[in-house]
Amino acid sequence: MSFIATPQSMHFADALALQSGASIRDYHLAFETYGQLNADRSNAVLVCHALNASHHVAGRYEGQDKSEGWWDNMIGPGKPVDTNRFFVIGVNNLGSCFGSTGPMHTHPDTGEVYGADFPVVTVEDWVNAQARLLNRLGIDRLAAVLGGSLGGMQALSWTLQYPERVRHAVVVASAPNLTAENIAFNEVARRAIVTDPDFHGGHFYRHGVIPKRGLRIARMIGHITYLSDDVMNEKFGRQLREGIDLKYSTQDVEFQIESYLRYQGDKFSDYFDANTYLLITRALDYFDPARAFGGNLTQALARATAKFLLVSFTTDWRFSPKRSREIVKALLDNRRDVSYAEIDAPHGHDAFLLDDARYMSVMSSYFDSIAKELA
Amino acid sequence: MSFIATPQSMHFADALALQSGASIRDYHLAFETYGQLNADRSNAVLVCHALNASHHVAGRYEGQDKSEGWWDNMIGPGKPVDTNRFFVIGVNNLGSCFGSTGPMHTHPDTGEVYGADFPVVTVEDWVNAQARLLNRLGIDRLAAVLGGSLGGMQALSWTLQYPERVRHAVVVASAPNLTAENIAFNEVARRAIVTDPDFHGGHFYRHGVIPKRGLRIARMIGHITYLSDDVMNEKFGRQLREGIDLKYSTQDVEFQIESYLRYQGDKFSDYFDANTYLLITRALDYFDPARAFGGNLTQALARATAKFLLVSFTTDWRFSPKRSREIVKALLDNRRDVSYAEIDAPHGHDAFLLDDARYMSVMSSYFDSIAKELA
C-alpha cells in the first residue's frame, strides 16, 4: 500500500519571461513532495513529467483507491528512488490540465479563459518555472533531476540552464530532439484536434463543447506509438472481439485491438484538455538544445557539469536507444561522468513506466550511490 | 516517354458471391492491357493494386502529361516486366473509387448511391472478380500474378484460390496478414473518417459534402507509415518551413514535415472516396489465409503450386522483411520453388514503387526467366 500524498499549490505573481518573447504572470504551480528535506537541503530530487502526467508522481490520495501516482513503482519508501532518503518533488508544468495554470484558466489581463491564447511554453520555460519553485522551497542544488520521455528532456535541459544546481541528471527513454517522424505523429494528432468542428480555434470553452473526436484520434495515435509491435501482437494479435466469427463491417469493432484503442481514446477525451495537448506536443517538437550550436550536440552539452544516468529500452521506437546514445556520446566527448543502460524490454516507449527487474535494479543502484555521495 | 494506355471497362451482370455472405451484381471492372496476348494465351501477367492505386499501372493517357501509371517504372517495353514479351493486365478492384463499381455508384436494387451500403469486399472476393475478368479475356492460366503490399496479398491469394491458373506469383513488400499495429493504424484512420461530422454514416453523397477532415488525417497517418524514419530525417529532418526563426505557434506550420503532410492530406481528400478508404483498409485487416488453419501458415499455403518470388525492403516497418520471410518459410516447408530478395533500400514501404537498381535487377531476372520458360 502506498503512502498518502497531498497536492499543494504555489502562486507566482511576477511575470516569467518565456522563450517565445511572451510572458506569463499570476500563475500557480501544482506540486507534491515526499520524504524529508535534510538539514543541509542537499537530498532533493525533482521529477519532471511527460505528456499525460502530473505532479502526482507517487503515493495515493486519502480515501481514493487506485489513485497511485504515475511513477509509484519507482518512487516511495524502500523503492528505487527511496523517499526515506530523498526529498522528492513532483511538479505539474505550466499549460497542463492537471492543476497548474493552463489554457482552461483565466487570463489575468483579460479576465477571459486563456484557451488558444495561452502562451506557447517550451521545455526551457518549464525548467525556469521549476527553478522558481525550488527557490521558494529553499533548494539551491538538486541531488538529482529525473524524468522519462519529455520529462527526460527537462532533466537534460536543467543541466544546461542551471548546471550549478544539478548534481545528477537521470534521463530515461528520451532524446536530444524529436525526429521528423515524431514531429509528424504529433502534427497528425494536432490536426485531428484543430480540425474538429468543436475546437473553435481553441476557444471551445466559450461554446460549451469539447473537441472529443480530435482528442480521441490524438490519443489513439499516441497509444500506438508508445507500444512496441511485439507487445501489441502479444497482447492483442489478431484476436476478434466477439467469438470467432467475422462480422464483415467497416464501422463496427471487429478486432480486440480496435476495441482497446477506442476505449483509450474515449477515456482520454473525457479528462484531457485539447489546448494542453497542442502545447505539450509543441514543447516536444521545439526541444533541441543543439539548434543554437548549428546542430552540434557535443558543443550544446559542454555547459553540463552534472553526472548522468541515461536509460533506454530496446523496443522503444519513438525514443529509440540510438537517440539516447547520441546524448551519451556528446557527454563523453565532453569528458562527463555518464552511465548508460540499454534495457532489453518488450514494451516499447511505455517500458519506462513499467516494472522491469533490470531497469529497477539500475535505478536503485544509481540512486543508492547518490545517497552515499550525500552522506 | 511512356506508351499510350487506354482504359477499358467490362460489365458483369451475374451476381458474384462475396465472402461476407452478401453478393454484388451488375458491376463494372475498369482495366487496362499492355502488350499482346500470344497465340497459346500463355504470356498474361496480372498486376494487382494496393490502397491508393488503380488499373492504370503503366503508360500514360493520350494528351495528358504526367499521367504515367503507378508502376510505370516496372512495366512497359524493355522494362523489368517487359510488355514486348508479356500481355500485362491491370485491373481496378471492386469498391475502389478509380473506375470499377464502388460506393459512389448506384445500387441496382435500390436505385440509390451505395455509400455505406456497398458490401464489404475481401482480398478473396477481389481475386474471384479478377478471375471472372480473365475468363472473359480468354485467359486460363497466368504466366504470373504480381503485386506489392495489398497487391501482394492478392497475388498470394491467387495461388491458393486458383492454384492451377498461376505459373508464378511475385509478392512484393507484403505479409501473410496484418499485425495488430497495422490494424491499429488502419483503425485510427477509419475513426478519423467515420467521426467526421461530414461522413453522415457513409451517406455523405446525399448531403452534398465530403468528410475531408477525416480523409486528410487518414492520409497523413498512412503517409508516415509508408516512409522510413531515416528517409523522413533525410528529406525533412527538423527543417523549419520559413527561414530560421521559430514562430512559436501550436496551430501554424513550423516544420517542413508538417507542411508536407498537410499538403499530402489535402491532395488526397480531393480525390479519394471515404467509403473506399474504409473498405480497402478492412480488406487489409481481414486477409489471413492461415486463419482457417488455426494460424498455421504452412498448412494454409500447401494448396499453392505456383513458383514464387518474394521481395522485401529492409526499412519497411509496415510490411517488414520478417513478414515476407514467414511466407518464404511456409512455402519451403511445403517444398515449393521460392526465390527471395531482401533489398537494402532506405525508403520504407514506399520502396516497392521506387527505382532501386538491385530491386529492378531482381525483377528483371525473374521475369526474364519466366519469358524463357514460356518460349
XYZ file of C-alpha atoms in Angstrom:
750
model
C 0.000 0.000 0.000
C 1.365 3.362 -0.986
C 1.730 6.312 1.356
C -0.690 9.253 1.354
C 0.248 12.146 -0.927
C -1.050 15.690 -0.562
C -1.176 18.061 -3.515
C -0.008 21.619 -2.899
C -0.079 24.770 -4.960
C 2.250 27.762 -5.116
C 1.302 31.148 -6.532
C 3.773 33.223 -8.562
C 2.768 36.832 -9.081
C 5.808 38.013 -11.020
C 5.956 37.615 -14.763
C 8.021 34.734 -16.105
C 9.668 35.621 -19.423
C 9.099 32.857 -21.977
C 11.284 31.714 -24.843
C 8.733 32.935 -27.378
C 9.116 36.524 -26.167
C 5.778 36.421 -24.363
C 5.483 36.169 -20.594
C 3.077 34.795 -18.046
C 2.228 36.205 -14.613
C -0.042 35.380 -11.720
C 0.221 31.673 -12.260
C 0.069 28.653 -9.981
C 2.192 25.535 -9.965
C 0.705 22.365 -8.513
C 3.263 20.162 -6.791
C 3.731 17.386 -4.270
C 6.639 16.451 -2.056
C 7.502 13.108 -0.487
C 10.079 12.410 2.213
C 12.002 14.964 4.283
C 14.405 17.629 3.173
C 17.603 17.046 5.138
C 19.360 19.653 7.264
C 21.764 20.854 4.570
C 18.988 20.761 1.952
C 21.037 18.501 -0.265
C 18.735 15.493 -0.794
C 16.093 16.958 -3.125
C 15.122 15.043 -6.271
C 12.962 16.794 -8.849
C 10.772 14.577 -11.032
C 9.671 16.023 -14.393
C 6.607 14.647 -16.162
C 5.828 13.759 -19.759
C 2.726 14.355 -21.871
C -0.047 12.684 -19.921
C 1.122 13.048 -16.332
C 1.306 15.483 -13.471
C 2.796 16.453 -10.112
C 1.119 13.351 -8.643
C 4.163 11.154 -9.085
C 3.855 8.742 -6.169
C 1.630 7.788 -3.241
C -2.143 7.823 -3.294
C -4.772 10.294 -2.200
C -6.550 9.895 1.120
C -9.691 7.848 0.727
C -9.159 7.283 -3.007
C -8.448 3.740 -4.093
C -6.348 3.290 -7.206
C -5.112 6.879 -7.033
C -1.437 5.913 -7.091
C 0.893 8.415 -8.766
C 2.193 7.715 -12.265
C 5.648 6.616 -11.100
C 4.583 4.987 -7.823
C 6.528 1.820 -8.705
C 9.737 3.874 -8.882
C 9.348 6.354 -6.053
C 8.418 5.810 -2.401
C 9.739 4.312 0.835
C 12.162 1.499 0.002
C 11.678 1.981 -3.743
C 14.486 2.763 -6.234
C 14.083 6.487 -5.551
C 13.746 5.966 -1.818
C 11.711 8.655 -0.046
C 13.271 7.548 3.248
C 16.480 9.061 1.901
C 15.402 11.633 -0.641
C 13.072 14.615 -0.599
C 11.194 14.098 -3.858
C 9.338 16.905 -5.633
C 6.773 16.345 -8.365
C 5.643 19.448 -10.222
C 2.943 19.967 -12.809
C 4.069 22.078 -15.748
C 2.610 25.333 -16.990
C -0.005 24.720 -19.668
C -1.053 21.381 -18.229
C -4.648 20.477 -17.399
C -3.892 18.757 -14.113
C -3.590 21.623 -11.658
C -1.002 24.209 -12.666
C -2.137 27.232 -14.628
C -3.211 26.212 -18.106
C -5.440 27.077 -21.048
C -8.662 26.479 -19.104
C -7.762 29.092 -16.521
C -8.389 32.821 -16.603
C -6.002 35.226 -18.299
C -5.245 37.928 -15.687
C -5.113 40.666 -18.353
C -8.471 39.940 -19.956
C -10.487 38.115 -17.329
C -11.307 35.554 -20.051
C -10.337 31.909 -20.187
C -6.956 31.605 -21.957
C -7.941 28.904 -24.448
C -5.808 29.280 -27.569
C -4.306 32.469 -26.101
C -2.277 30.572 -23.532
C 1.340 31.336 -24.415
C 3.456 28.683 -26.110
C 5.695 27.128 -23.459
C 8.927 25.239 -24.046
C 10.979 22.752 -22.087
C 13.279 25.633 -21.173
C 10.336 27.669 -19.872
C 9.177 24.762 -17.728
C 12.649 24.390 -16.266
C 12.712 28.101 -15.437
C 9.350 27.796 -13.707
C 10.554 24.728 -11.794
C 13.688 26.654 -10.721
C 11.490 29.392 -9.252
C 9.564 26.773 -7.314
C 12.833 25.363 -5.929
C 13.868 28.874 -4.906
C 10.679 29.182 -2.890
C 11.280 25.766 -1.328
C 14.779 26.896 -0.390
C 16.582 24.362 -2.535
C 19.723 25.641 -4.185
C 21.020 22.427 -5.615
C 19.255 19.197 -6.571
C 20.696 15.818 -5.655
C 19.104 14.740 -8.910
C 16.673 15.756 -11.588
C 14.825 12.799 -13.079
C 12.438 12.311 -15.970
C 11.294 9.966 -18.708
C 10.445 10.856 -22.317
C 9.561 14.590 -22.368
C 10.474 14.539 -18.654
C 13.954 13.386 -19.654
C 14.236 16.392 -21.958
C 13.541 18.636 -18.947
C 16.155 16.790 -16.881
C 18.684 17.291 -19.677
C 17.735 20.935 -20.030
C 18.216 21.517 -16.283
C 21.876 20.553 -16.677
C 22.259 23.193 -19.407
C 20.182 26.028 -17.939
C 21.282 25.591 -14.314
C 24.437 23.467 -14.390
C 25.457 24.516 -10.878
C 22.098 23.474 -9.426
C 22.175 19.816 -10.525
C 24.378 17.073 -9.085
C 22.888 14.231 -11.134
C 20.573 14.009 -14.120
C 18.667 10.815 -14.837
C 17.332 10.870 -18.381
C 15.107 7.896 -19.229
C 13.694 6.924 -22.662
C 14.407 10.350 -24.026
C 16.139 12.074 -26.942
C 18.162 15.206 -27.707
C 15.298 16.274 -30.024
C 12.411 14.728 -31.946
C 12.959 13.073 -35.310
C 10.891 14.139 -38.308
C 8.722 11.058 -37.800
C 7.947 12.026 -34.220
C 7.081 15.573 -35.235
C 4.903 14.043 -37.948
C 2.931 11.933 -35.453
C 2.473 14.999 -33.235
C 1.290 17.036 -36.200
C -1.345 14.474 -37.237
C -2.657 14.405 -33.668
C -2.771 18.214 -33.594
C -4.553 18.391 -36.949
C -7.157 15.917 -35.682
C -7.831 18.271 -32.750
C -7.633 21.586 -34.594
C -9.894 20.455 -37.463
C -12.535 19.070 -35.097
C -15.501 21.453 -35.586
C -15.858 21.576 -31.806
C -12.379 23.081 -31.403
C -13.471 26.597 -32.411
C -9.920 27.803 -32.895
C -9.102 26.751 -29.336
C -11.918 28.775 -27.720
C -14.276 25.818 -27.358
C -14.827 26.551 -23.637
C -16.938 29.558 -24.621
C -19.131 27.318 -26.751
C -19.675 24.731 -24.039
C -18.246 21.933 -26.186
C -15.108 19.787 -26.201
C -13.293 18.590 -29.350
C -13.596 14.975 -28.270
C -13.313 13.491 -31.751
C -9.928 15.067 -32.226
C -8.711 14.138 -28.749
C -9.737 10.520 -29.310
C -7.788 10.305 -32.563
C -4.780 12.026 -30.989
C -4.739 9.551 -28.135
C -5.153 6.532 -30.395
C -2.156 7.625 -32.476
C -0.157 8.283 -29.333
C -1.041 4.948 -27.855
C 0.111 3.020 -30.913
C 3.462 4.743 -30.846
C 4.031 4.154 -27.131
C 3.767 0.386 -27.549
C 6.002 -1.944 -29.492
C 4.753 -4.002 -32.421
C 5.740 -7.126 -30.453
C 3.813 -6.274 -27.324
C 0.746 -5.366 -29.375
C 0.926 -8.722 -31.119
C 1.319 -10.476 -27.805
C -1.486 -8.597 -26.044
C -3.972 -8.419 -28.913
C -2.610 -10.098 -32.012
C -5.441 -10.657 -34.472
C -7.956 -11.695 -31.807
C -11.526 -10.886 -32.672
C -13.611 -9.040 -30.159
C -16.602 -11.306 -30.262
C -16.183 -15.048 -30.626
C -14.624 -16.479 -33.735
C -16.913 -15.204 -36.476
C -16.152 -12.160 -38.549
C -18.936 -9.601 -38.818
C -17.713 -8.068 -42.076
C -18.220 -4.446 -41.141
C -16.192 -1.342 -41.917
C -17.511 0.710 -38.994
C -18.050 -1.778 -36.145
C -15.304 -3.151 -33.964
C -14.013 -6.449 -35.277
C -10.604 -6.928 -33.617
C -9.691 -6.608 -29.929
C -7.043 -4.009 -30.716
C -9.717 -1.727 -32.166
C -11.836 -2.020 -29.063
C -8.854 -1.287 -26.839
C -7.848 1.812 -28.828
C -11.394 3.178 -28.916
C -11.631 2.724 -25.151
C -8.313 4.510 -24.567
C -9.370 7.350 -26.866
C -12.756 7.779 -25.168
C -11.256 7.779 -21.689
C -8.596 10.331 -22.629
C -11.095 12.684 -24.279
C -13.035 12.807 -21.004
C -10.207 14.320 -18.991
C -7.515 15.826 -21.196
C -7.609 19.399 -22.453
C -7.251 19.932 -26.196
C -5.164 23.110 -25.913
C -2.873 21.380 -23.447
C -2.341 18.601 -25.974
C -1.250 21.154 -28.569
C 1.040 22.960 -26.126
C 2.779 19.851 -24.820
C 3.337 18.260 -28.239
C 4.763 21.581 -29.434
C 7.152 21.680 -26.473
C 8.326 18.239 -27.595
C 8.777 19.433 -31.188
C 10.727 22.530 -30.177
C 13.178 20.945 -27.768
C 16.556 20.888 -29.477
C 19.482 22.158 -27.383
C 21.868 21.607 -30.309
C 19.931 24.037 -32.504
C 21.789 27.100 -31.189
C 25.064 25.266 -31.955
C 24.326 24.517 -35.594
C 23.185 21.025 -34.670
C 26.350 20.158 -32.753
C 25.160 18.293 -29.663
C 28.653 17.974 -28.213
C 29.030 21.749 -28.146
C 25.497 22.129 -26.787
C 26.161 19.827 -23.837
C 29.547 21.352 -22.967
C 27.824 23.509 -20.319
C 26.539 20.489 -18.401
C 28.552 19.619 -15.303
C 26.176 17.084 -13.711
C 26.795 13.364 -13.584
C 24.419 11.442 -15.817
C 22.490 8.212 -15.981
C 20.864 7.546 -19.348
C 18.414 4.655 -19.770
C 16.780 3.446 -22.984
C 14.645 0.455 -23.981
C 15.387 -1.768 -26.958
C 11.821 -1.852 -28.323
C 11.159 1.879 -27.908
C 10.811 3.089 -31.495
C 9.558 6.543 -30.530
C 12.623 7.413 -28.411
C 14.970 4.719 -29.569
C 18.229 3.680 -27.871
C 20.065 5.309 -30.775
C 18.824 8.713 -29.599
C 19.983 8.118 -26.014
C 23.353 7.017 -27.339
C 23.679 10.363 -29.127
C 23.400 12.080 -25.736
C 25.864 9.631 -24.170
C 28.356 10.246 -26.958
C 28.068 14.037 -26.708
C 28.611 13.871 -22.941
C 31.596 11.564 -23.302
C 33.025 13.913 -25.940
C 32.935 16.495 -23.145
C 34.544 14.008 -20.700
C 31.490 13.986 -18.486
C 30.671 11.234 -15.998
C 27.976 9.129 -17.745
C 26.369 5.785 -17.029
C 24.193 4.226 -19.698
C 21.828 1.260 -19.535
C 20.040 -0.136 -22.573
C 17.291 -2.344 -21.189
C 16.056 -5.257 -23.290
C 12.349 -4.805 -22.552
C 9.431 -5.724 -24.815
C 7.074 -2.840 -24.003
C 8.199 -0.046 -26.307
C 8.260 3.535 -25.055
C 5.840 2.671 -22.223
C 8.567 0.492 -20.681
C 9.869 3.494 -18.742
C 6.704 3.446 -16.627
C 6.579 -0.317 -16.089
C 8.242 -2.772 -13.767
C 11.282 -4.479 -15.177
C 13.766 -6.119 -12.832
C 16.892 -4.915 -14.651
C 15.555 -1.381 -15.081
C 14.555 -1.119 -11.415
C 17.895 -2.524 -10.377
C 19.819 0.040 -12.458
C 17.767 2.873 -10.980
C 18.136 1.516 -7.427
C 21.892 1.243 -7.719
C 22.261 4.697 -9.176
C 20.134 6.411 -6.515
C 21.847 4.346 -3.849
C 25.179 5.746 -4.982
C 23.755 9.292 -4.955
C 22.564 8.777 -1.364
C 26.008 7.545 -0.357
C 27.593 10.573 -2.034
C 25.402 12.864 0.082
C 26.031 11.051 3.339
C 8.398 8.640 -72.911
C 5.855 6.019 -71.946
C 3.452 4.359 -74.366
C -0.217 5.329 -74.586
C -2.571 3.373 -72.341
C -6.317 3.079 -72.901
C -8.684 2.310 -70.029
C -11.398 -0.254 -70.698
C -14.403 -1.413 -68.723
C -16.162 -4.774 -68.564
C -19.708 -5.251 -67.323
C -20.681 -8.287 -65.235
C -24.426 -8.849 -64.901
C -24.343 -12.053 -62.826
C -24.096 -11.872 -59.058
C -20.695 -12.502 -57.522
C -20.987 -14.235 -54.159
C -18.852 -12.474 -51.542
C -17.066 -13.882 -48.508
C -19.365 -11.970 -46.155
C -22.398 -13.856 -47.472
C -23.592 -10.844 -49.464
C -23.275 -10.614 -53.233
C -22.882 -7.950 -55.863
C -24.348 -7.890 -59.377
C -24.382 -5.606 -62.364
C -20.927 -4.277 -61.666
C -18.129 -2.967 -63.867
C -14.417 -3.601 -63.647
C -12.079 -0.986 -65.093
C -8.928 -2.463 -66.589
C -6.064 -1.836 -68.985
C -3.904 -4.173 -71.005
C -0.420 -3.631 -72.403
C 1.419 -5.790 -74.938
C -0.012 -8.650 -76.981
C -1.502 -11.941 -75.819
C 0.470 -14.671 -77.597
C -1.093 -17.427 -79.706
C -1.317 -20.003 -76.909
C -2.522 -17.326 -74.437
C 0.267 -18.191 -72.036
C 2.023 -14.825 -71.555
C -0.506 -12.947 -69.416
C 0.664 -11.136 -66.278
C -1.958 -9.815 -63.882
C -0.964 -6.802 -61.742
C -2.908 -6.279 -58.510
C -3.034 -2.872 -56.855
C -2.730 -1.634 -53.275
C -4.678 1.014 -51.378
C -4.194 4.155 -53.416
C -3.852 2.795 -56.962
C -5.834 1.532 -59.882
C -5.919 -0.367 -63.173
C -3.706 2.376 -64.632
C -0.484 0.543 -63.953
C 1.724 1.712 -66.813
C 1.843 4.012 -69.819
C 0.233 7.412 -69.980
C -3.044 8.754 -71.301
C -3.240 10.421 -74.702
C -2.700 14.143 -74.410
C -2.181 14.032 -70.632
C 1.282 14.901 -69.426
C 2.398 13.304 -66.172
C -0.343 10.677 -66.387
C 2.046 7.732 -66.091
C 0.679 4.624 -64.384
C 1.654 3.898 -60.786
C 4.157 1.164 -61.718
C 5.369 2.678 -64.981
C 9.000 2.270 -63.886
C 8.450 -1.500 -63.613
C 6.183 -2.284 -66.552
C 6.486 -1.363 -70.223
C 8.561 -2.050 -73.325
C 12.072 -3.053 -72.260
C 11.246 -2.685 -68.558
C 11.548 -5.458 -65.939
C 8.038 -6.663 -66.769
C 8.577 -6.281 -70.497
C 5.396 -5.612 -72.462
C 7.207 -6.702 -75.632
C 7.084 -10.199 -74.170
C 4.159 -10.190 -71.765
C 0.500 -9.321 -72.034
C 0.026 -7.269 -68.876
C -3.387 -6.696 -67.303
C -4.082 -4.025 -64.710
C -7.484 -4.208 -63.027
C -9.205 -1.873 -60.612
C -10.812 -3.656 -57.680
C -14.454 -3.622 -56.631
C -15.121 -0.905 -54.073
C -12.433 1.381 -55.460
C -13.052 4.986 -56.440
C -10.995 4.902 -59.622
C -13.328 3.342 -62.181
C -14.675 -0.033 -61.087
C -18.015 -0.206 -59.307
C -17.704 1.326 -55.858
C -19.569 3.116 -53.071
C -20.265 6.214 -55.175
C -22.133 4.212 -57.809
C -25.781 3.230 -57.885
C -27.063 0.139 -56.119
C -29.060 -1.773 -58.772
C -31.653 -2.925 -56.198
C -32.465 0.476 -54.772
C -31.504 2.969 -57.447
C -29.651 4.877 -54.705
C -25.953 5.516 -54.370
C -24.370 2.631 -52.417
C -22.476 4.752 -49.879
C -22.077 2.771 -46.669
C -24.267 0.013 -48.155
C -21.565 -1.128 -50.539
C -20.815 -4.710 -49.493
C -17.619 -5.450 -47.602
C -15.121 -6.947 -50.059
C -12.107 -9.076 -49.245
C -8.880 -9.961 -50.991
C -10.510 -13.305 -51.872
C -13.503 -11.517 -53.403
C -11.229 -9.327 -55.499
C -9.381 -12.391 -56.748
C -12.678 -14.028 -57.703
C -13.705 -10.912 -59.596
C -10.309 -10.789 -61.329
C -10.723 -14.478 -62.292
C -14.026 -13.671 -63.965
C -12.336 -10.921 -65.926
C -9.635 -13.350 -67.070
C -12.357 -15.798 -68.159
C -13.857 -13.109 -70.363
C -10.429 -12.285 -71.771
C -9.958 -15.980 -72.578
C -7.004 -16.474 -70.248
C -6.963 -19.827 -68.453
C -3.591 -19.579 -66.833
C -1.425 -16.614 -65.895
C 2.292 -16.567 -66.604
C 2.443 -14.541 -63.409
C 0.382 -12.640 -60.911
C 2.222 -9.679 -59.437
C 1.526 -7.212 -56.668
C 3.040 -5.078 -53.920
C 1.682 -4.554 -50.386
C -2.087 -5.287 -50.504
C -1.463 -6.236 -54.154
C 0.975 -8.877 -52.950
C -1.752 -10.310 -50.713
C -3.921 -10.706 -53.827
C -1.061 -12.394 -55.687
C -0.605 -14.808 -52.778
C -4.340 -15.447 -52.590
C -4.450 -16.263 -56.317
C -2.096 -19.177 -55.694
C -4.491 -20.514 -53.035
C -7.841 -19.858 -54.696
C -6.810 -20.820 -58.244
C -3.562 -22.782 -57.920
C -3.910 -24.285 -61.409
C -4.273 -20.867 -63.014
C -0.971 -19.358 -61.778
C 2.500 -20.277 -63.003
C 4.369 -17.667 -60.947
C 3.444 -15.369 -58.106
C 5.519 -12.268 -57.390
C 4.733 -10.942 -53.928
C 6.471 -7.651 -53.102
C 6.590 -5.820 -49.735
C 3.692 -7.864 -48.440
C 2.682 -10.048 -45.489
C 0.628 -13.157 -44.710
C -1.651 -10.910 -42.608
C -1.555 -7.577 -40.797
C -0.002 -7.255 -37.355
C -2.004 -5.709 -34.502
C -0.060 -2.478 -35.030
C -1.066 -2.315 -38.678
C -4.710 -2.961 -37.832
C -4.382 -0.240 -35.200
C -3.136 2.343 -37.713
C -5.990 1.389 -40.071
C -8.485 1.728 -37.252
C -7.320 5.230 -36.285
C -7.609 6.312 -39.901
C -11.105 4.836 -40.126
C -12.191 6.507 -36.879
C -10.955 9.849 -38.194
C -13.203 9.379 -41.244
C -16.236 7.881 -39.515
C -16.305 10.519 -36.734
C -16.019 13.399 -39.197
C -19.427 15.121 -38.944
C -19.488 15.265 -42.746
C -19.379 11.466 -43.013
C -23.087 11.025 -42.193
C -22.734 7.312 -41.560
C -21.251 6.880 -45.024
C -24.167 8.532 -46.871
C -22.462 11.888 -47.263
C -23.113 11.963 -51.015
C -26.791 12.678 -50.260
C -25.781 15.673 -48.169
C -23.522 17.138 -50.831
C -20.492 17.071 -48.518
C -17.240 15.107 -48.257
C -15.586 14.087 -44.962
C -12.369 15.834 -45.925
C -11.091 16.318 -42.380
C -11.145 12.589 -41.784
C -9.589 11.769 -45.145
C -6.768 14.231 -44.509
C -5.941 12.659 -41.157
C -6.172 9.147 -42.619
C -3.753 10.039 -45.378
C -1.309 11.755 -43.042
C -1.164 8.648 -40.829
C -0.760 6.435 -43.879
C 1.981 8.599 -45.285
C 4.051 8.458 -42.103
C 3.881 4.684 -42.056
C 4.849 4.273 -45.716
C 8.127 6.102 -45.168
C 11.067 5.106 -43.029
C 12.237 7.204 -40.107
C 15.591 7.546 -41.900
C 14.194 8.828 -45.168
C 11.987 11.314 -43.293
C 15.006 12.605 -41.435
C 16.952 12.862 -44.654
C 14.182 14.577 -46.626
C 12.831 16.854 -43.897
C 14.734 16.428 -40.665
C 13.935 19.309 -38.363
C 13.993 21.929 -41.119
C 11.743 24.875 -40.474
C 9.343 25.906 -43.173
C 10.150 29.581 -43.147
C 13.676 30.784 -42.626
C 15.465 30.055 -39.398
C 13.207 31.699 -36.837
C 10.663 29.823 -34.805
C 7.160 31.296 -34.787
C 6.100 29.663 -31.516
C 2.663 28.581 -32.617
C 0.656 25.460 -31.851
C -1.591 25.708 -34.906
C 0.589 27.132 -37.683
C 3.104 25.142 -39.690
C 6.556 25.391 -38.171
C 8.488 22.437 -39.617
C 8.772 21.334 -43.266
C 7.469 17.862 -42.435
C 4.204 19.409 -41.216
C 3.767 21.337 -44.410
C 4.461 18.230 -46.486
C 1.951 16.108 -44.568
C -0.750 18.768 -44.725
C -0.235 19.020 -48.482
C -0.444 15.245 -48.933
C -3.598 15.105 -46.807
C -5.295 17.943 -48.704
C -4.482 16.441 -52.104
C -5.747 13.008 -51.093
C -9.008 14.364 -49.658
C -9.741 15.960 -53.045
C -9.834 12.684 -54.954
C -10.208 9.689 -52.651
C -13.565 8.332 -51.539
C -14.103 7.928 -47.799
C -16.121 4.704 -48.079
C -13.461 3.236 -50.361
C -10.858 4.011 -47.704
C -12.852 2.055 -45.135
C -13.414 -0.877 -47.498
C -9.801 -1.198 -48.612
C -8.315 -0.924 -45.130
C -10.810 -3.558 -43.963
C -9.752 -5.883 -46.792
C -6.194 -5.477 -45.483
C -7.288 -6.255 -41.912
C -9.244 -9.346 -42.933
C -6.643 -11.016 -45.131
C -5.288 -14.006 -43.226
C -5.121 -17.260 -45.201
C -3.801 -19.107 -42.140
C -6.927 -18.269 -40.141
C -8.864 -21.280 -41.438
C -5.890 -23.455 -40.449
C -5.718 -22.351 -36.832
C -2.955 -19.887 -37.690
C -0.748 -22.488 -39.394
C 0.621 -20.731 -42.479
C 2.436 -23.831 -43.722
C -0.828 -25.738 -43.899
C -2.569 -22.746 -45.445
C -0.050 -22.495 -48.280
C 0.018 -26.238 -49.025
C -2.516 -25.672 -51.810
C -0.206 -23.320 -53.709
C 1.586 -24.899 -56.658
C 2.994 -21.749 -58.294
C 6.633 -20.773 -58.262
C 7.270 -17.720 -56.105
C 9.398 -14.625 -55.948
C 9.164 -12.742 -52.662
C 10.754 -9.290 -52.287
C 11.002 -7.185 -49.139
C 12.769 -3.977 -48.152
C 14.946 -3.607 -45.056
C 13.471 -0.267 -43.875
C 9.825 -1.241 -44.456
C 8.391 -1.280 -40.936
C 4.777 -1.609 -42.061
C 5.382 -4.830 -44.053
C 8.739 -5.826 -42.682
C 11.132 -8.423 -44.163
C 10.239 -10.669 -41.224
C 6.699 -10.994 -42.576
C 7.930 -11.927 -46.080
C 10.250 -14.486 -44.520
C 7.243 -16.113 -42.832
C 5.748 -16.688 -46.284
C 9.086 -17.969 -47.621
C 9.398 -20.396 -44.729
C 5.847 -21.714 -45.118
C 6.420 -22.276 -48.834
C 9.741 -24.021 -48.234
C 8.052 -26.210 -45.594
C 5.819 -27.285 -48.469
C 8.856 -27.827 -50.739
C 7.743 -25.115 -53.130
C 10.010 -23.310 -55.562
C 10.743 -19.936 -53.902
C 13.157 -17.106 -54.603
C 13.543 -14.379 -52.021
C 15.254 -10.996 -52.214
C 15.633 -8.675 -49.240
C 16.562 -5.300 -50.688
C 18.591 -2.889 -48.572
C 16.675 0.269 -49.526
C 16.185 3.390 -47.389
C 12.633 4.287 -48.421
C 10.444 2.178 -46.160
C 7.266 0.600 -47.528
C 7.215 3.042 -50.440
C 10.400 1.419 -51.751
C 8.339 -1.080 -53.734
C 7.167 1.742 -56.016
C 10.556 3.386 -56.435
C 13.606 2.803 -58.581
C 16.352 0.811 -56.963
C 18.979 -0.860 -59.112
C 19.074 -4.130 -57.146
C 15.298 -4.373 -56.908
C 14.843 -3.703 -60.633
C 17.543 -6.206 -61.436
C 15.904 -8.939 -59.332
C 12.558 -8.307 -61.014
C 14.135 -8.211 -64.496
C 15.926 -11.507 -63.993
C 12.859 -13.216 -62.632
C 10.575 -12.087 -65.452
C 13.290 -12.887 -67.939
C 13.335 -16.456 -66.647
C 9.532 -16.635 -66.887
C 9.694 -15.465 -70.511
C 12.289 -18.134 -71.299
C 10.117 -20.787 -69.645
C 7.244 -19.805 -71.933
C 9.294 -19.727 -75.131
